Coordinates of C-alpha atoms in Angstrom, one line a residue:
Chain C
X29 CA -139.1 -107.8 -55.5
X30 CA -140.3 -109.6 -59.0
X31 CA -142.2 -108.4 -62.0
X32 CA -139.4 -107.3 -64.1
X33 CA -141.1 -104.6 -66.5
X34 CA -140.1 -106.8 -70.3
X35 CA -138.6 -104.0 -72.7
X36 CA -139.5 -104.1 -76.1
X37 CA -137.3 -103.4 -79.0
X38 CA -138.2 -100.9 -81.2
X39 CA -137.3 -101.9 -84.9
X40 CA -136.2 -99.3 -87.0
X41 CA -134.3 -98.8 -89.7
X42 CA -130.8 -100.2 -91.2
X43 CA -129.4 -97.3 -93.0
X44 CA -125.6 -96.6 -93.6
X45 CA -124.4 -98.5 -90.3
X46 CA -126.9 -96.6 -88.4
X47 CA -130.7 -97.7 -87.2
X48 CA -132.5 -94.3 -88.0
X49 CA -136.3 -94.4 -87.5
X50 CA -138.4 -93.8 -90.7
X51 CA -137.9 -90.4 -92.4
X52 CA -142.3 -90.4 -92.8
X53 CA -142.6 -91.4 -89.3
X54 CA -144.4 -94.0 -90.4
X55 CA -144.9 -97.4 -88.6
X56 CA -146.7 -100.7 -88.7
X57 CA -147.7 -103.5 -86.2
X58 CA -145.8 -106.7 -86.6
X59 CA -148.4 -109.8 -85.0
X60 CA -147.6 -113.5 -84.3
X61 CA -149.6 -116.2 -85.8
X62 CA -151.9 -116.4 -82.5
X63 CA -152.4 -112.3 -83.2
X64 CA -149.9 -111.2 -80.3
X65 CA -148.1 -107.6 -80.9
X66 CA -144.3 -108.8 -81.4
X67 CA -142.8 -105.4 -82.3
X68 CA -143.8 -101.6 -84.1
X69 CA -141.4 -101.7 -86.9
X70 CA -140.7 -98.5 -89.5
X71 CA -142.2 -98.3 -92.7
X72 CA -140.0 -96.9 -95.2
X73 CA -140.6 -94.3 -97.2
X74 CA -139.1 -93.0 -100.6
X75 CA -137.3 -90.7 -98.7
X76 CA -135.6 -93.5 -96.8
X77 CA -134.8 -95.6 -99.9
X78 CA -132.8 -92.9 -101.3
X79 CA -130.9 -92.2 -98.3
X80 CA -129.9 -96.2 -98.3
X81 CA -128.9 -95.5 -101.9
X82 CA -126.8 -92.6 -101.1
X83 CA -125.4 -94.9 -98.2
X84 CA -124.5 -97.5 -100.4
X85 CA -122.9 -96.2 -103.2
X86 CA -120.2 -94.1 -100.9
X87 CA -119.4 -97.8 -99.2
X88 CA -119.1 -99.0 -102.5
X89 CA -116.2 -98.5 -103.8
X90 CA -114.0 -99.2 -100.6
X91 CA -116.1 -102.6 -99.8
X92 CA -115.2 -103.5 -103.5
X93 CA -111.7 -102.0 -102.8
X94 CA -111.1 -104.4 -99.8
X95 CA -109.0 -107.8 -100.6
X96 CA -111.2 -110.7 -101.2
X97 CA -110.3 -112.9 -98.5
X98 CA -110.9 -109.7 -96.1
X99 CA -114.4 -109.8 -97.3
X100 CA -114.6 -113.6 -96.7
X101 CA -113.4 -113.2 -93.5
X102 CA -116.2 -110.2 -92.8
X103 CA -118.6 -112.2 -94.1
X104 CA -117.7 -115.7 -91.8
X105 CA -117.4 -113.0 -89.2
X106 CA -121.3 -112.9 -89.7
X107 CA -121.8 -116.4 -90.2
X108 CA -119.9 -116.9 -86.6
X109 CA -122.6 -113.4 -84.6
X110 CA -125.7 -115.4 -86.3
X111 CA -124.8 -118.6 -84.8
X112 CA -123.9 -116.6 -81.1
X113 CA -127.3 -115.5 -81.4
X114 CA -128.9 -118.4 -82.4
X115 CA -131.7 -118.7 -80.1
X116 CA -132.6 -115.2 -80.5
X117 CA -133.4 -116.2 -84.0
X118 CA -135.1 -119.5 -83.3
X119 CA -137.8 -117.3 -81.1
X120 CA -137.9 -114.9 -83.5
X121 CA -139.1 -117.2 -85.8
X122 CA -141.3 -119.4 -83.7
X123 CA -143.0 -116.4 -83.5
X124 CA -143.6 -116.8 -87.1
X125 CA -146.0 -119.6 -87.2
X126 CA -143.2 -122.0 -86.7
X127 CA -142.3 -125.3 -85.0
X128 CA -138.8 -125.7 -82.9
X129 CA -137.5 -127.8 -85.2
X130 CA -138.4 -126.5 -88.4
X131 CA -136.8 -122.8 -86.9
X132 CA -133.5 -124.2 -85.8
X133 CA -133.0 -126.2 -88.8
X134 CA -133.8 -123.2 -90.7
X135 CA -131.0 -121.2 -88.3
X136 CA -128.6 -123.4 -88.8
X137 CA -128.7 -123.7 -92.5
X138 CA -128.7 -119.9 -92.4
X139 CA -125.5 -119.8 -90.9
X140 CA -124.0 -122.6 -93.2
X141 CA -124.9 -120.4 -96.2
X142 CA -123.0 -117.1 -94.7
X143 CA -120.1 -119.9 -94.1
X144 CA -120.4 -121.6 -97.6
X145 CA -119.7 -117.8 -99.2
X146 CA -117.8 -116.5 -97.3
X147 CA -115.5 -119.0 -98.8
X148 CA -116.7 -118.1 -102.7
X149 CA -115.2 -114.4 -101.7
X150 CA -111.6 -115.9 -103.3
X151 CA -112.5 -118.2 -105.5
X152 CA -115.1 -117.1 -107.4
X153 CA -112.8 -115.3 -109.7
X154 CA -111.2 -118.1 -110.8
X155 CA -113.8 -119.7 -111.5
X156 CA -115.9 -117.4 -113.4
X157 CA -112.8 -115.5 -114.9
X158 CA -111.3 -117.0 -118.0
X159 CA -108.3 -116.7 -120.6
X160 CA -110.1 -116.7 -124.0
X161 CA -108.7 -117.9 -127.3
X162 CA -107.9 -114.8 -129.9
X163 CA -106.8 -115.0 -133.4
X164 CA -103.6 -112.4 -132.3
X165 CA -100.4 -111.5 -129.8
X166 CA -102.3 -110.6 -127.1
X167 CA -103.4 -112.8 -124.0
X168 CA -107.5 -111.9 -123.8
X169 CA -108.8 -111.8 -120.4
X170 CA -112.5 -112.1 -119.1
X171 CA -112.3 -111.7 -114.8
X172 CA -115.8 -110.6 -113.1
X173 CA -116.6 -107.0 -111.4
X174 CA -119.1 -106.2 -108.8
X175 CA -122.2 -104.7 -110.2
X176 CA -122.3 -101.7 -107.8
X177 CA -125.7 -101.0 -105.6
X178 CA -128.1 -103.8 -105.6
X179 CA -131.5 -103.3 -104.4
X180 CA -132.4 -106.4 -103.5
X181 CA -136.7 -107.7 -102.8
X182 CA -135.6 -111.0 -100.5
X183 CA -138.2 -113.6 -100.4
X184 CA -140.6 -113.9 -97.4
X185 CA -140.3 -117.3 -97.1
X186 CA -138.0 -118.7 -95.4
X187 CA -137.2 -115.6 -94.3
X188 CA -133.8 -116.3 -92.5
X189 CA -132.4 -119.1 -95.0
X190 CA -134.1 -116.1 -98.0
X191 CA -131.8 -113.3 -96.7
X192 CA -128.9 -115.2 -96.7
X193 CA -129.4 -117.1 -100.2
X194 CA -129.7 -113.6 -101.9
X195 CA -127.3 -110.9 -99.7
X196 CA -124.5 -113.4 -99.4
X197 CA -123.7 -113.5 -102.5
X198 CA -124.7 -110.2 -103.7
X199 CA -122.2 -108.8 -101.1
X200 CA -119.5 -111.2 -101.0
X201 CA -117.5 -109.7 -104.4
X202 CA -117.8 -106.3 -103.3
X203 CA -121.6 -105.0 -103.9
X204 CA -123.4 -103.3 -101.5
X205 CA -127.1 -104.0 -100.7
X206 CA -130.6 -102.0 -99.9
X207 CA -132.9 -104.8 -98.8
X208 CA -136.3 -104.2 -98.8
X209 CA -138.0 -106.7 -96.4
X210 CA -141.3 -107.6 -96.9
X211 CA -143.6 -107.5 -93.7
X212 CA -143.3 -110.9 -92.9
X213 CA -139.9 -111.0 -92.6
X214 CA -139.4 -107.4 -91.2
X215 CA -138.8 -108.9 -87.6
X216 CA -135.5 -111.2 -88.8
X217 CA -134.5 -109.0 -91.5
X218 CA -134.0 -106.5 -88.4
X219 CA -132.6 -108.7 -86.1
X220 CA -130.3 -109.6 -88.7
X221 CA -129.3 -106.1 -89.1
X222 CA -128.2 -106.1 -85.3
X223 CA -125.8 -109.4 -86.2
X224 CA -124.5 -107.2 -89.7
X225 CA -123.7 -104.0 -86.8
X226 CA -121.5 -106.4 -85.0
X227 CA -120.0 -108.0 -87.6
X228 CA -117.2 -106.0 -89.2
X229 CA -119.9 -105.3 -92.0
X230 CA -118.5 -101.5 -92.8
X231 CA -121.5 -99.4 -92.2
X232 CA -123.9 -98.9 -95.8
X233 CA -122.7 -102.4 -97.3
X234 CA -125.9 -103.7 -96.2
X235 CA -128.7 -101.6 -95.7
X236 CA -132.2 -102.6 -94.6
X237 CA -135.5 -101.3 -95.3
X238 CA -139.1 -102.6 -93.9
X239 CA -142.7 -101.9 -94.7
X240 CA -144.5 -101.4 -98.0
X241 CA -141.9 -103.3 -100.6
X242 CA -144.3 -103.4 -103.7
X243 CA -144.6 -98.9 -103.2
X244 CA -140.5 -99.0 -102.9
X245 CA -139.9 -100.8 -106.2
X246 CA -141.0 -98.8 -108.6
X247 CA -138.4 -96.1 -106.6
X248 CA -136.0 -98.7 -106.6
X249 CA -136.6 -99.4 -110.4
X250 CA -136.2 -96.3 -111.8
X251 CA -133.5 -94.9 -109.7
X252 CA -130.4 -94.2 -111.9
X253 CA -128.2 -95.0 -109.6
X254 CA -129.1 -98.5 -108.7
X255 CA -127.4 -101.1 -110.8
X256 CA -129.3 -104.0 -110.3
X257 CA -132.4 -105.2 -108.6
X258 CA -133.0 -108.1 -107.3
X259 CA -136.9 -109.7 -107.5
X260 CA -136.4 -112.8 -105.6
X261 CA -139.2 -111.9 -103.5
X262 CA -141.4 -109.1 -105.2
X263 CA -144.7 -109.1 -106.1
X264 CA -145.4 -111.0 -109.5
X265 CA -147.6 -107.8 -110.9
X266 CA -144.8 -105.1 -110.9
X267 CA -146.1 -102.4 -113.4
X268 CA -145.0 -102.6 -116.1
X269 CA -143.8 -99.0 -116.1
X270 CA -141.4 -99.7 -113.7
X271 CA -139.6 -102.3 -115.7
X272 CA -139.4 -100.0 -118.6
X273 CA -137.7 -97.2 -116.4
X274 CA -135.1 -99.9 -114.9
X275 CA -133.8 -100.0 -118.3
X276 CA -133.1 -96.6 -118.7
X277 CA -129.6 -97.3 -117.1
X278 CA -129.3 -100.6 -118.1
X279 CA -130.1 -101.7 -114.7
X280 CA -129.6 -105.8 -113.8
X281 CA -132.9 -107.5 -112.7
X282 CA -132.0 -111.0 -111.3
X283 CA -134.6 -113.3 -110.2
X284 CA -133.5 -116.4 -107.7
X285 CA -134.4 -119.0 -105.6
X286 CA -135.2 -118.3 -101.8
X287 CA -132.7 -121.4 -101.2
X288 CA -130.4 -122.1 -103.6
X289 CA -127.0 -122.0 -103.2
X290 CA -124.3 -121.9 -106.2
X291 CA -121.7 -119.4 -107.3
X292 CA -124.0 -118.8 -110.6
X293 CA -125.7 -117.1 -107.7
X294 CA -123.0 -114.7 -107.2
X295 CA -122.3 -114.3 -111.3
X296 CA -125.7 -112.8 -111.0
X297 CA -124.4 -109.9 -109.5
X298 CA -121.3 -109.3 -111.2
X299 CA -120.3 -108.1 -114.7
X300 CA -117.5 -109.5 -116.7
X301 CA -114.9 -107.5 -118.2
X302 CA -112.7 -108.2 -120.7
X303 CA -109.4 -107.1 -121.6
X304 CA -106.6 -107.6 -124.2
X305 CA -103.4 -107.6 -123.4
X306 CA -100.1 -107.5 -125.7
X307 CA -97.8 -110.9 -124.9
X308 CA -94.4 -109.3 -125.5
X309 CA -91.8 -110.9 -127.1
Chain E
X13 CA -103.8 -47.7 -80.2
X14 CA -104.5 -45.6 -83.0
X15 CA -108.0 -43.5 -83.0
X16 CA -110.2 -45.4 -84.9
X17 CA -110.4 -43.8 -88.0
X18 CA -113.9 -44.7 -88.8
X19 CA -117.0 -42.7 -87.9
X20 CA -118.5 -44.5 -84.6
X21 CA -120.7 -47.6 -85.8
X22 CA -122.8 -49.4 -83.4
X23 CA -123.1 -52.8 -83.2
X24 CA -125.8 -54.8 -81.6
X25 CA -125.1 -57.8 -79.4
X26 CA -125.9 -61.1 -80.1
X27 CA -128.8 -63.5 -78.4
X28 CA -126.5 -67.1 -79.3
X29 CA -129.5 -69.4 -78.1
X30 CA -132.1 -67.3 -79.8
X31 CA -130.1 -67.3 -83.5
X32 CA -129.0 -70.6 -82.9
X33 CA -133.0 -71.3 -82.4
X34 CA -134.1 -69.2 -85.3
X35 CA -131.4 -70.3 -88.0
X36 CA -132.7 -74.1 -86.7
X37 CA -136.1 -73.3 -87.2
X38 CA -135.7 -71.5 -90.6
X39 CA -133.8 -74.5 -91.9
X40 CA -137.3 -77.2 -90.9
X41 CA -139.4 -75.0 -92.7
X42 CA -140.9 -77.6 -95.1
X43 CA -140.9 -76.2 -99.1
X44 CA -143.7 -77.3 -101.0
X45 CA -142.7 -79.1 -104.4
X46 CA -144.2 -76.3 -106.1
X47 CA -142.0 -73.9 -105.1
X48 CA -139.0 -76.2 -105.3
X49 CA -138.2 -75.7 -108.8
X50 CA -138.4 -71.8 -108.7
X51 CA -136.4 -71.9 -105.2
X52 CA -134.0 -74.1 -107.1
X53 CA -133.5 -71.9 -110.6
X54 CA -133.0 -68.8 -107.8
X55 CA -130.0 -71.2 -106.2
X56 CA -128.5 -71.9 -109.5
X57 CA -128.4 -67.7 -110.4
X58 CA -127.4 -67.3 -107.0
X59 CA -124.2 -69.6 -107.2
X60 CA -120.5 -68.5 -107.2
X61 CA -119.0 -71.5 -109.2
X62 CA -115.4 -71.8 -107.5
X63 CA -112.3 -73.5 -108.1
X64 CA -110.2 -73.0 -105.8
X65 CA -107.3 -75.3 -106.2
X66 CA -103.6 -75.1 -106.8
X67 CA -104.0 -77.7 -109.8
X68 CA -106.1 -75.1 -111.5
X69 CA -105.2 -74.8 -115.3
X70 CA -106.8 -72.9 -117.8
X71 CA -108.2 -76.2 -119.4
X72 CA -110.0 -76.7 -115.8
X73 CA -111.2 -73.3 -115.9
X74 CA -112.9 -73.3 -119.4
X75 CA -114.6 -76.3 -118.4
X76 CA -115.9 -74.5 -115.1
X77 CA -116.7 -71.6 -117.4
X78 CA -119.0 -74.2 -120.1
X79 CA -120.4 -75.5 -117.2
X80 CA -121.7 -72.1 -115.6
X81 CA -123.1 -70.6 -118.7
X82 CA -124.9 -74.2 -119.8
X83 CA -125.3 -76.2 -116.1
X84 CA -127.1 -78.7 -118.0
X85 CA -126.2 -79.4 -121.9
X86 CA -129.2 -81.6 -121.7
X87 CA -131.5 -78.9 -120.4
X88 CA -131.5 -75.4 -122.0
X89 CA -134.0 -74.0 -119.1
X90 CA -131.6 -74.2 -116.6
X91 CA -130.0 -70.8 -116.0
X92 CA -126.6 -69.7 -116.3
X93 CA -124.8 -69.2 -112.7
X94 CA -123.6 -65.9 -111.2
X95 CA -120.6 -66.2 -111.6
X96 CA -117.3 -68.3 -111.9
X97 CA -114.8 -67.6 -109.0
X98 CA -110.8 -68.6 -109.2
X99 CA -107.9 -67.9 -109.0
X100 CA -106.1 -64.1 -110.2
X101 CA -104.3 -65.8 -112.2
X102 CA -106.9 -67.4 -114.1
X103 CA -108.8 -64.6 -114.7
X104 CA -107.8 -63.9 -118.3
X105 CA -108.8 -67.7 -119.1
X106 CA -111.9 -67.3 -117.1
X107 CA -113.1 -63.8 -119.0
X108 CA -111.9 -65.0 -122.1
X109 CA -114.5 -67.8 -121.9
X110 CA -117.2 -66.0 -120.4
X111 CA -117.3 -63.2 -122.4
X112 CA -120.6 -62.1 -123.7
X113 CA -122.6 -65.1 -121.4
X114 CA -123.5 -62.8 -118.6
X115 CA -121.8 -64.9 -116.3
X116 CA -119.2 -62.3 -114.1
X117 CA -115.7 -63.2 -113.1
X118 CA -114.9 -63.1 -109.7
X119 CA -111.5 -63.5 -108.3
X120 CA -110.2 -63.9 -105.2
X121 CA -107.2 -61.9 -104.2
X122 CA -105.5 -59.6 -101.6
X123 CA -103.0 -62.5 -100.1
X124 CA -106.6 -65.1 -99.9
X125 CA -106.7 -67.2 -98.0
X126 CA -104.5 -65.7 -95.2
X127 CA -104.7 -61.5 -96.2
X128 CA -101.4 -61.5 -94.4
X129 CA -99.1 -60.3 -97.1
X130 CA -97.9 -56.7 -97.3
X131 CA -101.1 -54.1 -98.1
X132 CA -99.5 -52.6 -100.9
X133 CA -98.7 -56.3 -102.8
X134 CA -102.8 -57.5 -101.9
X135 CA -104.0 -53.8 -103.8
X136 CA -101.3 -54.6 -106.4
X137 CA -103.0 -58.1 -106.5
X138 CA -106.5 -56.9 -106.6
X139 CA -105.6 -54.1 -109.6
X140 CA -103.8 -56.8 -111.6
X141 CA -107.0 -58.9 -111.3
X142 CA -109.2 -56.0 -112.0
X143 CA -107.0 -55.2 -115.2
X144 CA -107.7 -59.1 -116.4
X145 CA -111.1 -59.1 -116.3
X146 CA -112.8 -59.3 -112.6
X147 CA -116.3 -58.2 -112.3
X148 CA -115.6 -59.2 -108.8
X149 CA -113.3 -59.6 -106.0
X150 CA -113.6 -61.5 -103.5
X151 CA -110.7 -60.6 -100.4
X152 CA -109.5 -61.7 -96.5
X153 CA -110.5 -59.8 -93.5
X154 CA -107.1 -58.9 -92.1
X155 CA -107.9 -61.2 -88.5
X156 CA -104.5 -61.1 -87.2
X157 CA -105.1 -57.0 -86.3
X158 CA -109.1 -57.9 -86.2
X159 CA -108.3 -60.4 -82.9
X160 CA -105.5 -58.0 -82.0
X161 CA -107.9 -55.0 -81.7
X162 CA -106.5 -53.3 -84.1
X163 CA -109.6 -52.2 -85.8
X164 CA -108.7 -49.0 -87.1
X165 CA -106.4 -51.2 -89.6
X166 CA -109.0 -53.7 -90.2
X167 CA -111.0 -50.9 -91.8
X168 CA -108.4 -48.9 -93.8
X169 CA -107.6 -52.2 -95.3
X170 CA -110.9 -53.0 -96.6
X171 CA -111.4 -49.4 -97.8
X172 CA -107.8 -49.2 -99.3
X173 CA -109.2 -52.7 -101.2
X174 CA -112.2 -51.3 -102.2
X175 CA -110.4 -48.2 -103.7
X176 CA -108.2 -50.7 -105.5
X177 CA -111.5 -52.3 -107.0
X178 CA -112.3 -49.0 -109.0
X179 CA -115.8 -50.2 -110.8
X180 CA -115.1 -54.0 -109.6
X181 CA -117.9 -54.8 -106.8
X182 CA -115.5 -56.0 -103.2
X183 CA -116.7 -59.4 -101.3
X184 CA -115.2 -58.9 -97.7
X185 CA -114.5 -62.8 -96.6
X186 CA -114.8 -63.0 -92.5
X187 CA -114.3 -66.2 -92.2
X188 CA -116.3 -66.6 -89.4
X189 CA -114.6 -69.3 -88.1
X190 CA -111.3 -68.1 -86.7
X191 CA -113.1 -64.9 -85.5
X192 CA -114.3 -66.9 -82.4
X193 CA -118.1 -66.3 -81.6
X194 CA -121.1 -64.6 -82.9
X195 CA -120.1 -60.9 -81.6
X196 CA -117.0 -60.2 -83.1
X197 CA -118.7 -61.8 -86.4
X198 CA -121.2 -59.3 -86.0
X199 CA -118.7 -56.8 -85.1
X200 CA -116.6 -57.9 -88.4
X201 CA -119.9 -57.7 -89.9
X202 CA -120.6 -53.7 -89.4
X203 CA -116.8 -52.9 -89.5
X204 CA -116.8 -54.2 -93.4
X205 CA -119.8 -52.5 -94.5
X206 CA -118.6 -49.6 -93.3
X207 CA -115.6 -50.0 -95.1
X208 CA -117.1 -50.4 -98.1
X209 CA -118.0 -53.9 -98.8
X210 CA -120.6 -54.5 -101.7
X211 CA -120.2 -57.9 -99.7
X212 CA -119.8 -59.7 -96.8
X213 CA -118.6 -63.1 -96.9
X214 CA -118.9 -66.1 -94.3
X215 CA -115.6 -68.2 -95.0
X216 CA -112.8 -69.0 -97.4
X217 CA -113.9 -72.7 -98.0
X218 CA -110.2 -73.4 -96.7
X219 CA -110.6 -74.1 -93.2
X220 CA -112.5 -77.1 -91.6
X221 CA -115.3 -74.8 -89.6
X222 CA -117.5 -73.5 -92.8
X223 CA -120.9 -71.7 -93.0
X224 CA -123.3 -72.4 -90.7
X225 CA -127.0 -71.2 -91.6
X226 CA -126.4 -69.4 -87.8
X227 CA -123.9 -67.2 -88.7
X228 CA -125.3 -66.4 -92.0
X229 CA -128.4 -65.4 -90.1
X230 CA -125.8 -63.4 -87.3
X231 CA -124.4 -61.1 -90.8
X232 CA -128.2 -61.0 -92.3
X233 CA -128.9 -59.3 -89.1
X234 CA -125.7 -56.7 -89.3
X235 CA -126.7 -56.1 -92.8
X236 CA -130.2 -55.3 -91.9
X237 CA -129.2 -52.9 -88.6
X238 CA -126.1 -51.2 -91.7
X239 CA -129.1 -50.5 -94.2
X240 CA -131.1 -49.2 -91.6
X241 CA -128.7 -47.3 -89.8
X242 CA -127.5 -45.9 -93.6
X243 CA -130.3 -46.5 -96.5
X244 CA -127.0 -49.2 -97.9
X245 CA -127.8 -52.8 -99.2
X246 CA -125.3 -54.9 -98.7
X247 CA -125.3 -58.4 -100.4
X248 CA -124.3 -61.4 -98.6
X249 CA -122.1 -64.5 -100.1
X250 CA -122.1 -67.8 -98.0
X251 CA -119.8 -70.3 -99.2
X252 CA -118.2 -73.2 -97.5
X253 CA -119.6 -76.3 -97.0
X254 CA -122.7 -75.7 -99.2
X255 CA -123.0 -79.3 -101.4
X256 CA -126.5 -80.0 -101.1
X257 CA -129.7 -77.9 -102.4
X258 CA -131.5 -78.7 -98.9
X259 CA -128.9 -76.2 -97.5
X260 CA -128.9 -73.9 -100.2
X261 CA -132.3 -73.4 -99.9
X262 CA -132.4 -73.4 -95.8
X263 CA -129.8 -70.0 -96.8
X264 CA -132.2 -69.0 -99.3
X265 CA -135.0 -69.1 -96.7
X266 CA -133.1 -67.2 -94.3
X267 CA -132.0 -64.5 -96.1
X268 CA -136.0 -64.1 -97.4
X269 CA -137.5 -64.0 -93.2
X270 CA -134.2 -61.8 -92.6
X271 CA -133.7 -59.0 -95.6
X272 CA -137.1 -59.6 -96.9
X273 CA -137.5 -60.8 -101.0
X274 CA -135.3 -57.9 -102.7
X275 CA -132.6 -59.3 -101.3
X276 CA -133.0 -63.4 -103.4
X277 CA -131.6 -61.5 -106.4
X278 CA -127.5 -62.5 -107.7
X279 CA -127.8 -59.0 -107.0
X280 CA -127.9 -59.1 -103.1
X281 CA -126.8 -62.8 -102.5
X282 CA -124.8 -65.5 -103.5
X283 CA -123.5 -68.9 -103.0
X284 CA -119.6 -69.7 -103.0
X285 CA -120.1 -74.0 -104.4
X286 CA -118.5 -75.7 -106.4
X287 CA -120.5 -79.3 -106.3
X288 CA -123.7 -78.1 -104.8
X289 CA -124.5 -77.2 -108.6
X290 CA -124.6 -80.8 -109.4
X291 CA -126.5 -81.7 -106.3
X292 CA -129.4 -79.2 -107.4
X293 CA -129.2 -80.5 -111.5
X294 CA -130.3 -83.7 -110.2
X295 CA -132.9 -82.1 -107.7
X296 CA -134.1 -80.9 -111.0
X297 CA -134.0 -83.6 -113.1
X298 CA -136.0 -85.5 -109.8
X299 CA -138.6 -83.0 -110.2
X300 CA -138.8 -83.5 -114.0
X301 CA -138.6 -87.2 -114.5
X302 CA -140.0 -88.1 -111.3
X303 CA -137.2 -90.7 -110.4
X304 CA -133.9 -90.4 -108.8
X305 CA -131.0 -89.6 -110.7
X306 CA -127.2 -90.6 -109.4
X307 CA -124.0 -89.4 -110.0
X308 CA -123.1 -90.9 -113.1
X309 CA -125.5 -88.2 -114.9
X310 CA -124.2 -84.7 -113.8
X311 CA -120.4 -84.1 -114.9
X312 CA -116.8 -85.0 -113.3
X313 CA -115.7 -81.3 -111.7

C-alpha cells in the first residue's frame, strides 16, 4: 500500500496563543516562484487586528513583570526550537525561490539572532541606563522601560532573519507585539508562530497577522491602545492622515534595517524614565 | 408542608435545546452600523451602574454617581444611565449625589447576596434603604426555601419585601446559577412575579455562574407568559458578567424579539454592570472617530 495522501497545512492567524481563522473568513493563496500552490493563508481584517491588540495588551503587564533573566530564557528557547526545525524552514525558504545554501544560511543566522537578543535581556538596562550628574543632593537615574504594545510591519526580505531582527529586540524588554507579515513572508511568519507557541512564549506576547498589510497599517496607526508602530517593512506611500492619527497618542514610529543587530534596535522600543531620589545623610 | 398561600400559577415547561439554540441564534444577528449607535445609547440608558464591594467608600460612590450622570466627560451627547446600584449603607451618599439628575438610586437589600437572615431583619433592611432615598430595591430570592420546595415561604417573603418597599420598585434576583436549570428558573420567575416583583433579575454577580443569554430568554418567556395571563408587565434585569457591548446588544435583541419593543425602555429593561459602560464608551468613540480607542481613554473604576 503506497500513495500516502499529503496533509496540507491550512495557515491561520496567531492571536493570544491560539490559531484562529480570520474573523472575515477571507483567505489568499500562497504560490511558489514557479506557480505551484503552497498553501491557503488567512487574510486578516481590522477586527482581527483589534483582537490581536487586545491580546497583546492583556499579556503586556505579565510579560514585562517577568524577570529579565526569565525573558532571556524564553527567547533562548525560541532559538532552540527554531534550530530543531531548521529543515522545515529551509524548505519554506526554498519554496520562496531561494537556493539551498542561502536558505540554510538564513535559518542559521536567524537562530543566532534570537540567541543574541536573548543574551541582551538582562544586560540592556546596564548599557542604556544611566546615573546622571545633578546639582543637588539627589541620585538621578535614567532607566529603560518597555513601550507597551508594538505593531510591527516586518520586512519581507529576508523573511526569517528580518522577522527575528525586528521581533526579538521588541519583545526582549517586555513589549508585546502584533506582527503584520506581508504576503510574501506569510508562510515563514506562520511557521515561526508554531515555533513560538511551543517555546514558553506566553499567549498574546507575539501575535501574527497575515494578508493585507497596507490595509491594516492605517488601523494600527490610528489605534489609541498601540504604543509604537515599527514601519521597517511598511510601504513608503502610507497616507498622511494615518501618520497624523499616529501622533494622536504620541506613538513611537520606528524604522529599522531588516538585518541589523544592535542594542540601539532594542532602544527603539523603549521609553527612558528618569527618577530623582534624595541622598540620605 | 403548608398549603400554598398564593393563587395557583401555571408554569410552562422549558425545551432546553430549543431555548439554547434560539438564544444563540439571537446572539449571532448582525447589527448594522447605522443601528449600532442607537443600540449603544439605549444600552447606556438601561444600565444600573453598580458597585457592590466591601471596599466601597462614599468617595467611590460619589465618583460612580458622576460617571452615571455624565458617562463621558468629553461628550455630553451620551445619555445618563438608569440608576446607580449600591449597598444600603451607601444609599444616602448616592441619593445626594444624583439628586435632580433623573438617575435613580437602586440598593441591594435583604441580606444580599445570600438572603439568609430573619425575614424581619431583611424587611427592616429594605425600609432603611428606602428611607435613605432608594428608588429601587434589589432583593435576592430565598433559594434555600425554593430548593427545599417551600414555595409558599418564597412567595410570602417576596410579598412582604414588596410591602416593605412602599413606593420603591422591587427587583427580585433569582440567582439563576444556583437554581439548577431552566425549569426551576422559569418556576421561580413566575413565583416572584406572582408575589409582586416589578422586575426579575438574573444574578447577584457574586457567584462565578453569571447570567447567560439562554437563562435570560427563559426568564423573558416567563415574563411574556405572565403578562399574557395577568396583563401586568414585569421588567427584566440582566446582571453578572456583562462586560462587552456585544453582550449588551445580544440582550437587547433577545428582549426585543421575545417581548417586543415596548420592553426596550429603562422602565422594563436593565443591565446591571460596572465595566460594561467603559466598553460602550469605547465603541461609541470608535463609531465617532473611526479609530480604535483604548483603556487609557476612559476612567478607571
